[in-house]
Amino acid sequence: DFSDFLSIAGCTKGLHNSEKPPEPVKPEVKTTSERKELAELKPKFQEHIIRAPKPVETIKRPRYSILNWHLCQ
């Protein structure tokens, strides 16, 4: 039962503190006009995408029967 777990006393030794930490400060919400200004400050450039070269041709493997013929001789 989970209530049994909650009834266990906490640490009595060590660096633990019973005080809760202060609430984190929430960042300010920016308005849409401020967002537009930030978008204008971003550098505008053309993105260059690098692609792998296309394969010229797949390597053709010899037939299995030819390989067996060489092994039998």
XYZ file of N, CA and C in Angstrom:
219
model
N 0.840 -1.183 0.000
C 0.000 0.000 0.000
C 0.886 1.248 0.000
N 0.530 2.236 -0.772
C 1.345 3.437 -0.901
C 1.313 4.281 0.369
N 0.237 4.217 1.124
C 0.153 4.998 2.366
C 1.197 4.524 3.379
N 1.542 3.233 3.344
C 2.614 2.737 4.214
C 3.940 3.391 3.854
N 4.179 3.539 2.567
C 5.417 4.186 2.118
C 5.456 5.641 2.572
N 4.328 6.329 2.460
C 4.287 7.737 2.858
C 4.441 7.917 4.364
N 4.107 6.915 5.130
C 4.212 7.037 6.583
C 5.643 6.859 7.085
N 6.575 6.413 6.239
C 7.972 6.239 6.636
C 8.586 7.613 6.889
N 9.294 7.742 8.002
C 9.926 9.017 8.344
C 11.058 9.319 7.369
N 11.297 10.579 7.121
C 12.352 10.993 6.205
C 13.725 10.874 6.831
N 14.737 11.347 6.127
C 16.121 11.274 6.606
C 16.293 12.128 7.857
N 17.043 11.597 8.799
C 17.355 12.360 10.006
C 18.813 12.776 10.032
N 19.610 12.246 9.104
C 21.028 12.587 9.028
C 21.329 13.081 7.621
N 22.365 13.860 7.483
C 22.792 14.271 6.153
C 22.433 15.715 5.849
N 22.524 16.054 4.574
C 22.348 17.435 4.132
C 20.919 17.758 3.711
N 19.954 16.903 4.027
C 18.577 17.156 3.635
C 18.010 18.319 4.429
N 17.085 19.031 3.817
C 16.501 20.198 4.439
C 14.984 20.052 4.388
N 14.311 20.367 5.462
C 12.854 20.250 5.492
C 12.163 21.449 4.847
N 12.902 22.527 4.596
C 12.310 23.720 3.985
C 12.189 23.536 2.476
N 11.075 24.004 1.933
C 10.874 23.916 0.493
C 11.671 25.017 -0.198
N 12.196 24.745 -1.393
C 12.920 25.787 -2.122
C 11.943 26.852 -2.621
N 12.431 28.060 -2.861
C 11.532 29.113 -3.351
C 11.024 28.773 -4.752
N 9.853 29.280 -5.058
C 9.256 29.048 -6.373
C 10.117 29.709 -7.449
N 10.336 29.040 -8.576
C 11.126 29.654 -9.644
C 10.375 30.834 -10.267
N 11.136 31.821 -10.696
C 10.550 33.008 -11.304
C 10.139 32.664 -12.728
N 8.900 32.969 -13.061
C 8.408 32.677 -14.403
C 8.896 33.761 -15.359
N 9.340 33.370 -16.564
C 9.795 34.376 -17.529
C 8.623 35.203 -18.043
N 8.936 36.410 -18.453
C 7.900 37.302 -18.963
C 7.406 36.810 -20.315
N 6.115 36.962 -20.525
C 5.526 36.574 -21.800
C 5.646 37.759 -22.744
N 6.221 37.511 -23.923
C 6.426 38.598 -24.880
C 5.195 38.759 -25.755
N 4.907 39.981 -26.109
C 3.760 40.249 -26.971
C 4.116 39.931 -28.415
N 3.121 39.914 -29.269
C 3.352 39.565 -30.673
C 4.233 40.592 -31.367
N 4.129 41.865 -30.990
C 4.972 42.881 -31.629
C 6.439 42.658 -31.271
N 6.713 42.250 -30.028
C 8.090 41.962 -29.631
C 8.615 40.736 -30.358
N 7.752 39.757 -30.601
C 8.164 38.560 -31.334
C 8.529 38.918 -32.767
N 7.766 39.813 -33.373
C 8.056 40.233 -34.749
C 9.401 40.947 -34.806
N 9.681 41.766 -33.799
C 10.964 42.468 -33.760
C 12.111 41.472 -33.634
N 11.927 40.446 -32.827
C 12.964 39.432 -32.677
C 13.156 38.657 -33.973
N 12.082 38.406 -34.693
C 12.183 37.692 -35.964
C 12.942 38.531 -36.987
N 12.775 39.842 -36.929
C 13.488 40.720 -37.861
C 14.979 40.766 -37.550
N 15.359 40.546 -36.302
C 16.767 40.584 -35.923
C 17.523 39.334 -36.356
N 16.811 38.244 -36.594
C 17.481 37.011 -36.995
C 18.092 37.184 -38.378
N 19.280 36.644 -38.601
C 19.894 36.763 -39.928
C 19.107 35.960 -40.958
N 18.940 36.570 -42.115
C 18.228 35.902 -43.198
C 19.249 35.477 -44.239
N 19.295 34.194 -44.534
C 20.239 33.674 -45.513
C 19.618 32.474 -46.191
N 20.200 32.087 -47.309
C 19.716 30.921 -48.021
C 20.454 29.704 -47.485
N 19.706 28.718 -47.125
C 20.293 27.512 -46.552
C 20.850 26.633 -47.664
N 22.089 26.177 -47.489
C 22.741 25.322 -48.476
C 22.709 23.892 -47.948
N 22.003 23.013 -48.650
C 21.863 21.629 -48.215
C 22.875 20.774 -48.959
N 23.677 20.041 -48.207
C 24.684 19.164 -48.798
C 24.080 17.770 -48.917
N 24.170 17.192 -50.103
C 23.623 15.862 -50.335
C 24.734 14.909 -50.731
N 24.529 13.658 -50.430
C 25.494 12.625 -50.800
C 25.422 12.396 -52.307
N 26.552 12.053 -52.940
C 26.516 11.806 -54.384
C 25.697 10.562 -54.702
N 25.084 10.567 -55.871
C 24.290 9.422 -56.296
C 25.231 8.293 -56.702
N 24.885 7.059 -56.389
C 25.752 5.944 -56.780
C 25.769 5.796 -58.297
N 26.962 5.531 -58.847
C 27.115 5.413 -60.297
C 26.373 4.178 -60.785
N 26.687 3.043 -60.224
C 26.020 1.806 -60.598
C 26.268 0.789 -59.499
N 25.307 -0.050 -59.269
C 25.496 -1.067 -58.240
C 26.488 -2.107 -58.738
N 27.260 -2.660 -57.824
C 28.254 -3.668 -58.187
C 27.526 -4.970 -58.483
N 27.800 -5.544 -59.645
C 27.154 -6.788 -60.036
C 27.983 -7.955 -59.520
N 27.335 -8.829 -58.770
C 28.015 -9.988 -58.213
C 27.939 -11.138 -59.210
N 28.982 -11.980 -59.252
C 28.933 -13.147 -60.148
C 27.882 -14.140 -59.662
N 27.375 -14.919 -60.602
C 26.355 -15.898 -60.260
C 26.940 -16.963 -59.339
N 26.099 -17.551 -58.552
C 26.521 -18.566 -57.590
C 27.081 -19.802 -58.291
N 26.507 -20.174 -59.421
C 26.969 -21.376 -60.128
C 28.399 -21.195 -60.641
N 28.769 -20.004 -61.059
C 30.128 -19.739 -61.531
C 31.109 -19.846 -60.364
N 30.732 -19.352 -59.220
C 31.601 -19.432 -58.045
C 31.829 -20.883 -57.640
N 30.806 -21.700 -57.678
C 30.945 -23.120 -57.331
C 31.852 -23.844 -58.319
N 31.771 -23.496 -59.584
C 32.569 -24.144 -60.612
C 34.061 -23.934 -60.342
N 34.438 -22.705 -59.926
C 35.840 -22.404 -59.623
C 36.318 -23.167 -58.389
N 35.450 -23.381 -57.429
C 35.833 -24.092 -56.211
C 35.998 -25.592 -56.445
N 35.253 -26.139 -57.392
C 35.302 -27.585 -57.638
C 36.566 -27.995 -58.389
N 37.206 -27.134 -59.092
C 38.381 -27.516 -59.890
C 39.643 -27.576 -59.088
